[in-house]
XYZ file of C-alpha atoms in Angstrom:
663
model
C -51.882 3.284 48.249
C -55.667 5.017 48.047
C -54.595 7.985 50.411
C -52.017 8.403 48.964
C -53.548 9.184 45.816
C -56.108 10.797 47.715
C -53.665 13.647 48.999
C -51.842 13.209 45.376
C -55.416 14.742 43.844
C -55.876 16.841 46.721
C -52.895 18.404 45.344
C -52.727 18.305 41.544
C -56.106 20.702 41.637
C -54.189 22.910 40.223
C -55.383 27.409 40.540
C -55.623 29.645 38.388
C -55.984 32.133 41.718
C -58.939 35.217 40.824
C -60.402 33.487 37.626
C -61.785 30.790 39.878
C -60.573 28.091 37.898
C -58.245 24.929 37.927
C -57.262 21.455 36.175
C -57.934 18.645 37.256
C -55.493 15.407 37.028
C -53.647 14.340 34.162
C -54.923 10.182 34.818
C -54.432 7.399 32.975
C -56.892 5.755 31.777
C -56.734 2.635 29.263
C -53.060 4.041 29.146
C -54.680 7.433 27.425
C -53.588 10.374 29.661
C -56.713 12.309 30.710
C -56.973 15.524 31.562
C -59.622 18.233 32.495
C -58.634 21.773 32.230
C -60.141 25.059 31.369
C -60.614 26.953 28.697
C -58.497 29.231 26.219
C -59.238 31.611 23.178
C -56.412 29.489 21.125
C -58.707 26.268 22.009
C -60.614 28.373 18.958
C -59.750 25.918 16.061
C -59.813 23.242 17.256
C -63.217 23.244 19.060
C -64.227 24.117 16.582
C -62.816 21.216 13.968
C -64.068 18.402 16.553
C -68.081 19.684 17.562
C -69.120 20.948 14.149
C -69.158 17.745 12.294
C -71.151 16.283 15.408
C -74.037 18.154 14.706
C -77.002 15.576 14.509
C -75.703 14.440 18.520
C -75.289 17.351 19.724
C -78.041 19.925 17.837
C -80.198 18.580 20.007
C -79.347 19.507 23.411
C -77.863 22.586 21.933
C -80.585 24.048 20.762
C -81.913 26.616 23.351
C -78.986 28.757 21.332
C -81.103 30.776 17.898
C -77.462 30.716 16.341
C -77.138 29.025 13.589
C -75.130 25.130 13.008
C -71.680 26.572 11.678
C -72.308 30.353 13.222
C -72.752 28.575 16.188
C -69.371 26.097 16.347
C -67.755 28.937 14.742
C -63.674 29.578 16.278
C -65.220 33.192 16.764
C -67.760 31.322 18.758
C -65.638 29.561 20.891
C -63.494 32.345 22.171
C -66.858 34.862 22.573
C -68.165 31.229 24.697
C -64.455 30.984 26.241
C -64.812 34.369 27.454
C -68.255 33.883 29.001
C -67.453 31.188 30.915
C -63.866 32.423 32.097
C -66.547 35.892 33.457
C -69.358 33.565 34.857
C -66.401 31.231 36.401
C -64.101 34.379 37.844
C -67.319 35.293 39.286
C -68.255 32.310 41.422
C -70.855 30.907 39.072
C -69.031 27.933 36.594
C -66.526 25.960 37.186
C -65.278 25.655 32.964
C -63.349 22.557 31.481
C -61.946 20.763 29.100
C -61.943 17.038 28.713
C -58.168 16.501 27.022
C -56.832 12.918 26.264
C -53.548 12.416 25.300
C -53.241 17.169 24.849
C -55.763 16.506 22.500
C -59.944 17.588 23.128
C -62.068 16.212 23.968
C -65.195 16.739 24.974
C -66.380 19.102 27.583
C -67.837 19.751 31.108
C -69.069 21.739 33.472
C -70.479 22.896 36.830
C -72.808 25.460 36.493
C -75.374 27.125 38.233
C -73.078 27.024 41.132
C -74.864 28.475 44.469
C -71.841 28.762 46.903
C -74.895 28.991 50.142
C -76.351 26.298 49.579
C -73.648 24.124 48.160
C -75.321 23.468 45.007
C -74.139 22.662 40.941
C -75.044 20.933 38.036
C -72.987 19.291 35.684
C -73.216 19.106 32.309
C -70.699 16.946 29.817
C -70.541 15.729 26.395
C -67.518 13.623 24.751
C -67.104 13.237 21.032
C -68.502 10.567 19.278
C -65.626 8.543 19.647
C -65.458 8.302 23.004
C -68.318 8.339 24.289
C -68.981 5.351 25.910
C -65.444 4.491 26.822
C -63.856 4.883 30.124
C -62.612 8.886 29.493
C -66.343 10.885 30.854
C -66.660 8.266 33.516
C -62.362 8.984 34.673
C -63.053 13.159 33.682
C -66.771 13.206 35.544
C -64.971 10.940 39.091
C -62.084 13.817 39.381
C -64.783 16.592 38.700
C -66.945 15.309 40.752
C -63.788 14.451 43.765
C -62.841 18.585 42.963
C -66.679 19.333 44.042
C -67.087 17.456 46.995
C -64.070 17.885 47.934
C -61.660 21.308 47.786
C -65.129 22.935 46.470
C -67.303 21.782 49.762
C -70.206 21.441 47.337
C -72.868 19.283 49.486
C -76.093 18.256 45.527
C -74.854 17.779 42.107
C -77.469 17.687 39.289
C -77.405 17.129 36.241
C -80.426 16.927 32.964
C -79.392 13.969 31.090
C -82.374 14.157 27.668
C -84.561 11.505 28.160
C -83.682 8.223 26.353
C -80.028 8.631 26.765
C -79.109 5.521 27.877
C -75.369 6.007 27.160
C -76.020 9.340 29.638
C -78.168 7.261 32.163
C -75.453 4.897 33.284
C -72.897 7.610 33.384
C -74.202 9.277 36.278
C -75.090 5.624 37.707
C -71.993 4.528 38.059
C -71.100 7.719 39.118
C -73.387 7.173 42.229
C -76.488 9.549 40.451
C -79.894 8.531 41.496
C -82.938 9.592 38.939
C -84.963 11.969 40.719
C -87.824 12.957 38.365
C -88.629 14.498 35.073
C -88.337 18.761 33.957
C -90.484 18.480 30.914
C -90.123 20.833 27.950
C -85.918 22.057 29.721
C -83.516 25.096 28.459
C -87.278 25.021 25.360
C -85.439 22.076 24.409
C -87.257 19.294 25.208
C -87.806 16.119 28.819
C -85.186 15.997 30.380
C -84.818 13.442 33.921
C -83.360 14.569 36.633
C -80.549 12.645 37.998
C -78.590 14.243 41.692
C -75.300 12.619 44.201
C -75.423 13.180 47.435
C -71.558 14.645 48.832
C -73.004 11.602 52.080
C -73.595 9.152 48.582
C -70.576 9.723 47.100
C -68.567 6.187 46.532
C -66.060 6.137 48.829
C -63.692 4.514 45.390
C -64.683 6.949 42.962
C -61.230 8.303 42.324
C -59.105 5.534 44.918
C -58.267 3.507 41.398
C -56.959 6.546 39.156
C -53.588 6.128 38.388
C -51.456 9.456 38.448
C -50.058 10.279 35.386
C -46.241 10.065 35.111
C -43.363 10.274 32.832
C -42.177 6.458 32.537
C -46.742 5.224 31.929
C -47.025 7.522 28.432
C -43.823 8.925 27.288
C -43.918 12.096 25.100
C -47.885 12.279 26.108
C -49.382 12.667 22.397
C -46.807 14.417 21.408
C -44.385 11.738 18.760
C -41.272 12.638 18.386
C -40.302 9.571 15.922
C -38.950 11.159 12.917
C -37.100 13.714 15.096
C -35.944 10.955 16.794
C -35.117 9.866 13.325
C -33.118 12.370 11.826
C -31.473 13.697 14.434
C -29.736 10.964 15.030
C -29.085 10.974 11.834
C -27.074 14.518 12.483
C -25.089 13.572 14.381
C -23.233 11.319 12.042
C -23.094 14.648 9.853
C -22.730 17.133 11.986
C -20.221 17.006 15.146
C -22.767 17.698 18.019
C -26.133 16.675 15.737
C -26.375 20.751 15.585
C -24.388 24.026 14.316
C -24.859 25.897 17.749
C -24.069 24.026 21.084
C -27.162 25.520 22.600
C -28.551 23.654 19.679
C -27.823 20.493 20.495
C -30.120 17.124 21.156
C -27.919 16.954 25.059
C -30.262 20.667 25.519
C -33.309 18.992 25.889
C -35.003 16.056 27.403
C -33.832 12.584 25.944
C -35.293 11.252 22.635
C -37.620 15.006 22.812
C -35.741 17.381 20.366
C -37.903 18.376 17.158
C -36.521 19.058 13.884
C -38.336 21.671 13.309
C -39.425 22.431 9.493
C -41.209 25.479 9.496
C -41.916 28.743 11.463
C -44.555 31.382 12.042
C -45.183 34.650 13.644
C -44.587 33.020 17.543
C -45.371 29.007 16.246
C -42.959 26.336 15.022
C -44.182 23.602 13.955
C -41.610 19.942 13.769
C -40.931 16.858 11.508
C -43.620 14.742 13.040
C -46.199 17.645 12.268
C -46.207 18.888 16.242
C -47.206 22.439 17.126
C -45.296 23.811 19.663
C -45.499 27.889 20.699
C -41.743 29.007 20.866
C -39.330 30.579 23.346
C -35.964 31.597 22.084
C -36.854 32.056 18.378
C -33.751 31.263 17.344
C -31.308 32.419 19.851
C -32.754 35.462 20.340
C -32.550 36.819 16.887
C -35.926 36.908 15.653
C -38.491 39.701 17.666
C -41.300 40.393 14.970
C -41.729 36.807 14.723
C -41.455 33.838 12.203
C -42.231 34.173 8.439
C -42.769 38.632 9.424
C -44.205 39.923 6.060
C -42.493 43.031 6.002
C -38.854 41.491 5.967
C -40.057 38.679 3.840
C -40.836 41.343 1.182
C -37.322 43.724 1.756
C -35.515 40.209 1.195
C -38.013 39.144 -2.214
C -36.937 42.441 -3.321
C -33.758 42.357 -2.458
C -33.187 38.719 -4.194
C -34.359 40.332 -7.671
C -31.344 42.585 -8.115
C -29.014 39.752 -6.873
C -26.688 39.201 -3.814
C -23.198 39.196 -3.692
C -21.046 42.104 -5.695
C -17.486 42.832 -6.104
C -17.890 45.920 -5.070
C -20.077 47.851 -2.214
C -23.553 48.506 -3.559
C -25.948 50.954 -2.568
C -27.667 49.381 -0.148
C -24.338 49.129 1.899
C -24.297 52.773 2.074
C -28.848 52.652 3.136
C -27.683 50.594 5.823
C -24.955 52.176 7.775
C -27.419 54.807 7.756
C -29.508 53.412 8.888
C -27.445 51.768 11.593
C -25.989 55.088 12.544
C -29.506 56.837 13.070
C -30.236 54.371 15.581
C -27.326 54.591 17.612
C -26.573 57.948 18.405
C -23.287 57.412 20.192
C -21.367 55.559 17.311
C -19.662 57.154 14.536
C -18.419 54.171 12.265
C -19.703 51.130 11.640
C -18.605 48.254 9.618
C -20.947 44.663 9.006
C -20.418 40.679 9.477
C -22.652 38.501 9.931
C -22.081 36.543 13.232
C -21.821 38.073 16.836
C -18.230 37.152 16.761
C -17.290 38.022 13.776
C -17.419 42.037 14.933
C -16.835 40.674 18.589
C -13.187 39.700 18.086
C -12.616 42.700 15.321
C -13.604 44.804 18.772
C -10.413 43.608 20.623
C -8.082 43.669 17.954
C -9.146 47.169 17.944
C -8.434 47.322 21.109
C -5.180 45.813 21.205
C -4.146 47.990 18.538
C -5.959 51.084 20.078
C -3.749 50.884 23.257
C -0.531 48.606 22.373
C -1.962 45.690 25.143
C -3.145 42.147 24.819
C -5.484 41.343 28.041
C -9.020 41.433 27.836
C -11.521 41.558 31.253
C -15.337 40.016 30.059
C -17.403 40.020 32.754
C -19.004 37.338 33.816
C -21.876 36.489 31.740
C -22.728 33.624 29.434
C -21.330 34.385 26.233
C -18.820 36.669 24.287
C -17.300 34.673 20.900
C -16.758 31.300 19.760
C -12.618 32.395 18.793
C -10.114 31.812 20.434
C -9.550 34.913 23.090
C -12.761 34.222 25.102
C -13.432 30.734 24.776
C -9.676 30.174 26.723
C -11.414 31.186 29.310
C -14.206 28.375 29.413
C -14.104 24.159 30.279
C -14.786 23.891 26.430
C -11.017 25.056 25.986
C -9.552 22.251 24.303
C -7.173 23.610 21.301
C -6.387 26.934 22.522
C -3.242 27.557 23.395
C -2.248 27.807 27.176
C -1.034 31.164 26.069
C -4.337 32.248 25.249
C -5.711 31.557 27.713
C -3.614 33.444 30.264
C -4.649 36.965 28.411
C -8.806 37.006 28.803
C -9.223 37.491 33.225
C -13.269 37.563 34.768
C -14.569 40.123 36.452
C -18.383 40.337 38.379
C -20.943 42.089 37.431
C -21.945 45.413 39.855
C -18.887 44.951 41.244
C -16.703 47.629 40.714
C -14.220 45.586 43.092
C -13.457 43.239 41.334
C -12.923 44.699 37.921
C -10.668 47.495 39.670
C -8.692 44.296 41.516
C -8.569 42.695 37.799
C -7.042 46.488 36.987
C -4.515 46.083 39.755
C -2.592 42.659 39.083
C -2.303 43.336 35.532
C -0.592 45.739 35.572
C -0.878 47.740 32.888
C -1.934 45.189 30.585
C -5.476 45.300 29.846
C -7.523 46.300 26.969
C -10.270 46.487 26.800
C -13.475 45.618 28.896
C -15.946 43.022 27.187
C -19.462 43.088 28.274
C -22.808 43.562 29.037
C -24.472 46.493 30.253
C -27.557 44.063 31.653
C -28.311 40.565 31.419
C -31.584 39.498 31.491
C -30.824 37.969 35.060
C -29.555 41.504 36.036
C -30.264 44.879 35.437
C -26.961 47.381 36.360
C -27.328 48.411 39.940
C -27.060 52.538 40.065
C -23.655 53.995 39.631
C -22.070 50.080 38.074
C -22.006 51.534 34.512
C -20.382 54.429 34.985
C -18.448 53.719 37.512
C -16.875 50.673 34.764
C -16.365 53.631 31.991
C -14.779 55.662 34.850
C -12.147 52.640 35.236
C -11.620 51.933 31.555
C -10.684 55.696 31.744
C -8.397 55.901 34.758
C -6.388 52.889 32.846
C -6.639 53.242 29.765
C -8.952 50.795 28.660
C -11.804 50.699 25.717
C -15.248 49.836 27.084
C -17.344 47.796 24.878
C -20.474 46.704 24.814
C -22.053 43.778 24.410
C -25.451 44.913 22.335
C -26.286 41.614 20.778
C -28.769 40.607 23.358
C -29.586 43.706 24.920
C -29.549 45.345 20.807
C -33.547 45.392 19.594
C -34.923 44.397 22.718
C -33.796 46.758 25.533
C -33.867 49.290 22.885
C -33.887 49.267 18.947
C -30.593 51.755 20.104
C -29.121 49.386 22.233
C -28.342 49.175 25.918
C -26.277 52.078 25.834
C -29.184 54.708 25.688
C -31.158 53.003 27.997
C -28.633 53.786 31.179
C -27.222 56.320 29.101
C -23.347 55.461 29.516
C -21.431 55.504 26.333
C -18.996 52.265 25.327
C -16.035 53.443 23.142
C -17.002 50.453 20.928
C -20.245 48.521 20.766
C -21.026 44.603 18.899
C -24.475 43.772 17.140
C -26.041 40.945 16.129
C -29.680 38.869 16.591
C -31.947 40.296 15.667
C -31.131 42.809 14.086
C -32.295 41.610 11.005
C -34.892 39.082 12.655
C -33.112 35.616 11.883
C -30.924 36.338 8.478
C -27.599 36.578 9.302
C -26.290 40.049 10.319
C -24.135 41.460 12.643
C -21.422 44.651 12.746
C -19.387 46.452 15.119
C -19.796 50.012 15.815
C -17.874 52.913 17.721
C -15.937 55.408 18.164
C -14.369 56.736 14.882
C -10.485 57.575 15.590
C -11.077 53.543 16.535
C -12.500 52.538 13.351
C -11.321 54.116 11.279
C -7.661 52.223 12.359
C -9.171 49.058 10.055
C -9.397 51.930 6.457
C -7.820 54.288 4.314
C -7.702 57.613 6.829
C -5.277 56.436 8.830
C -0.864 57.081 9.394
C -1.340 54.589 12.193
C -0.597 50.806 10.893
C -3.777 49.942 10.068
C -5.954 47.042 11.563
C -7.410 44.118 9.568
C -10.359 44.880 11.277
C -13.242 43.070 9.396
C -13.379 41.571 6.070
C -15.684 39.300 5.476
C -16.293 38.057 1.677
C -20.992 37.918 3.356
C -20.582 41.006 5.662
C -21.861 43.310 2.804
C -24.903 40.609 1.194
C -27.796 42.649 0.204
C -30.530 40.039 1.906
C -29.132 40.539 5.228
C -29.105 44.764 4.567
C -32.942 44.513 3.752
C -33.540 42.469 6.598
C -32.045 45.053 8.508
C -33.826 48.333 6.558
C -37.306 46.285 7.258
C -36.384 45.401 11.297
C -35.917 49.791 11.439
C -38.450 50.742 9.396
C -40.712 48.091 12.015
C -39.045 49.660 15.585
C -39.384 53.583 13.866
C -42.642 52.813 13.342
C -44.356 50.896 15.545
C -43.505 49.462 19.018
C -41.795 45.869 19.360
C -40.408 46.478 23.125
C -43.118 47.900 24.195
C -44.656 44.577 22.730
C -42.420 42.686 23.880
C -42.105 43.801 27.647
C -46.586 44.101 27.639
C -46.216 39.944 26.849
C -43.282 38.980 29.070
C -44.669 40.751 31.895
C -48.008 39.650 31.812
C -45.925 35.922 30.972
C -44.145 36.392 34.071
C -46.983 36.737 36.572
C -48.218 34.529 34.867
C -45.999 31.287 36.328
C -44.989 33.378 39.278
C -48.855 33.233 40.161
C -48.690 29.447 39.265
C -45.763 28.977 41.038
C -46.216 30.968 44.541
C -50.537 29.528 44.347
C -48.531 25.867 44.337
C -46.795 26.508 46.916
C -43.292 25.680 44.145
C -42.190 29.502 43.789
C -39.061 28.644 45.997
C -38.274 27.049 42.868
C -39.451 27.472 39.739
C -39.833 30.966 38.823
C -39.427 33.400 35.828
C -36.761 36.570 35.765
C -35.491 39.057 34.165
C -36.591 41.415 31.887
C -40.118 41.111 30.225
C -38.209 41.149 26.830
C -35.784 38.530 28.053
C -36.977 36.574 30.073
C -35.385 32.935 31.933
C -36.864 30.639 34.613
C -35.466 29.066 37.473
C -35.307 25.110 38.294
C -34.251 24.004 41.601
C -34.237 21.055 43.739
C -35.497 20.332 46.556
C -32.702 21.936 48.999
C -33.368 24.707 46.672
C -29.892 24.903 44.128
C -29.720 24.838 40.727
C -29.653 21.461 38.631
C -29.942 20.376 35.299
C -32.618 17.752 36.234
C -35.116 19.231 37.384
C -34.814 21.906 34.575
C -34.946 18.312 31.812
C -38.481 17.893 33.540
C -40.122 20.995 33.324
C -38.365 21.523 29.471
C -39.592 17.713 29.100
C -43.260 18.494 30.724
C -44.120 22.290 28.687
C -42.440 19.815 25.517
C -46.080 17.747 25.978
C -47.883 20.476 26.265
C -47.121 22.534 23.070
C -43.929 24.931 24.184
C -41.300 24.296 22.914
C -37.732 26.423 25.003
C -34.703 27.056 27.195
C -36.339 29.866 28.549
C -39.317 32.301 28.188
C -37.954 34.682 25.520
C -40.925 36.272 23.870
C -41.537 38.105 20.137
C -43.355 40.979 19.714
C -45.448 38.257 17.514
C -46.731 36.443 20.561
C -50.118 36.805 21.719
C -52.101 37.078 24.598
C -54.120 33.849 23.522
C -50.712 31.882 23.332
C -48.936 33.691 27.055
C -52.629 32.108 28.388
C -51.527 28.764 26.497
C -47.956 29.340 28.270
C -49.370 30.274 32.301
C -51.937 27.235 31.558
C -48.751 24.035 30.401
C -46.443 25.737 33.152
C -48.962 25.286 36.176
C -49.404 22.182 34.405
C -45.649 20.641 34.930
C -45.295 22.568 38.003
C -47.868 20.032 39.747
C -45.401 17.514 38.206
C -42.500 19.033 39.835
C -44.003 19.746 42.912
C -44.473 15.625 43.380
C -40.640 15.633 42.064
C -39.546 18.016 44.840
C -41.578 16.075 47.505
C -41.395 12.780 46.038
C -36.872 14.034 46.539
C -35.539 13.952 42.925
C -36.850 13.650 39.247
C -35.658 9.599 38.662
C -39.823 8.578 38.675
C -40.987 11.068 36.298
C -37.944 12.219 34.186
C -37.923 10.190 30.788
C -33.800 9.515 30.272
C -31.217 11.683 31.730
C -30.842 15.366 32.173
C -29.786 17.974 30.340
C -25.982 19.103 30.428
C -24.565 22.816 30.169
C -23.196 23.530 26.375
C -19.712 24.508 26.810
C -19.411 21.752 29.316
C -15.274 19.738 28.835
C -15.919 15.996 27.809
C -19.154 14.997 25.756
C -20.622 13.179 29.140
C -23.190 13.374 31.167
C -24.929 13.349 27.052
C -22.236 11.347 25.633
C -23.600 9.613 22.398
C-alpha cells in the first residue's frame, strides 16, 4: 500500500508550467482535507481576514518590513506579494504555497532561496493559531518534503526557527530536521536556530501514512449543501422536475451538490448555504455583462417608476425597435417577445404561411424551441402528435450534402431551414453558410438563423454579420436583456408584414403577447445596447475566454489527460469535453468533473464566460481545473469513477424517461 500511495502522490503534483508552481495533495488528516496550492490574487480578502487578527503571533516573525501591520496585511498588500511570489517561482527562486484545510486558507508554506545547482532551499511556514500544534501543519510539511526531495530534486533543506518556539522546533524535529546552530539577529529581528535536513536522512515513512483524498472520504470537501438540498427536495414537491428549465434541473448536477442560488454579483453567485461560486454559463448564456450590472439595473428602476404594462404601445417600443434594427442591418422589422421559443415558433408559422409548405429542416444543434414543431423531433416527445413529429427533419452542420438530400427527399415541402450559423463546438466551414443560402433560394425555402446564443456573444449584430450571410428571418433572445426576459423575431419587411396591417395576403398570427412589450425588459435591452456600443464586452469575453481555454488545456496536457478533458469552442462560448478511459464522451466522468469543480468554488455546466469575469476569476478556475483533473486522472487509472463519485451520474436533459436519475 505505501508504494501505491507514493505513486499517487507523485502523480498528484500538479504543475503550472512555466510559472514554476505546483499543487500538492490533497490528503486527509483527521477527517480534514489538506492541500498545498499556489497563491493567487483572488485570495486577497480571505488571506487578510485570516492574518490580521494574529498580529501578536506573526508580527515579531515578520519584522523585516517597514510597513505598519494594517497596511502589510491588507488585500492590496497581498496582491503585490502574490505577484512577487509568482515572479520568484517563475525565475526558479521560490516555490510558494497556501495551506488549505477543506478549501479554506489555513496558512502559508514557502520553499525560498532555492539554489538548484547546490540543491538547497529554505523552508518557511506559518499556520493560523487555530491550527497550530495540530497534525495539519505536519501533513503539509511532509507533502512539501516529498516533493522537494523527489520531483524537485533538492538535496538539503534548512529552516530558521525563532529561539524558544517549541511548537516549530517539534514540528521540524518530527519531520527529521536536526538543529545545526544559532543565527544571531537573523533578518534584522531576533535570534533564530538553524535546522536542516538532508535528502538522504528523510524518513521513509514521511508520506506513506497520508491517505489520498477521495470523494467517498469527504463529501462536499468543506462546501456544505444542506440548505440547498432541502430546498431542492421542496422544489420537487412543488414544481415538476424541480426547476423551471430542464437544463437547470438537479439531474444535471452531482447528487446533493445542486446549489439553490440566492443572489449574484458580477461573475459570482451565492447559494442558500452561503457558498460563493464563480459562475459559468451565466443564466444559460443570458448574462454577458455580469450579474447586477449597474447601468441595466438603473435603466430598469427608471422604467419601473413610470409603469410596466399598458393597454397601448409605449414610446419605449419605438426606441427599442430602432435600437435593435440599428444593430442588425440585415433586418427591416422586429417584434419583441419573452422567450426564444416565442420567436422561433413565430418564424416557423411565418415561413409556412409565406411558402404554403409544412415541413421544417433543422440543423443537428441542441435546441430551438419548446413547441411541438421542434420537441417532436427530440427523444422527450411524449404528447406531440405523430403527424407533427414527421414534419421536422434534421441535417448535419457543415454537411451541405445532408441538406441537399433532405430537399430531395421532401419533394418541395420544406418551408424553411432553421439553424445556428455557428455553435460553441464548430465554426462554419468556408462556403457552408453560403451553400445553405443558395440551396434555400434554389428550393424556395426561407433561411432562419437562430441568434439566441450567437447574438451578443459573436457580435451585437449576430453571427450573420460575422459570416456575411443574410437570413430571411432571425430569432434573438438570451443576452438581449442581460438576464431580463426579452426575445425578438426580425426579418425582411415583405415577410414580417404578413403579420401586420399592410398586406393583402391572409394575416399570420405572428406574435401577440401580453408581456412582450413590458417596459422593464425593453429598458434593460436598451441599456445592453448602450453597453455594447460604448464599450467592448465581446472583446473582453474573447480575451478572458482565450486565457481560460489556454489555462485549462495547458493543465490537461501537463497532467496527461488532454485526450479526455479539453476546453473547446469560441472563447466567448466555451464548453468542456469529458471522456472516459476509452475516449468516449462520458456522463459519469462529466459528473466527476462537475463535482470536483463545485468543491473548489466553480459552478457551471460549461465555461461560458461573461465580460464580468476577471483575470483573478480565470486564475482561480484554472487552478480548480488542475486540482479536479488530478482526481479525474486517478479515476482514469482506476478504470472508472466509482471510487471517487458521490451519487449517480448526470443524465441528458431531454431524455424520454426519468431514469437514470428518477426520484
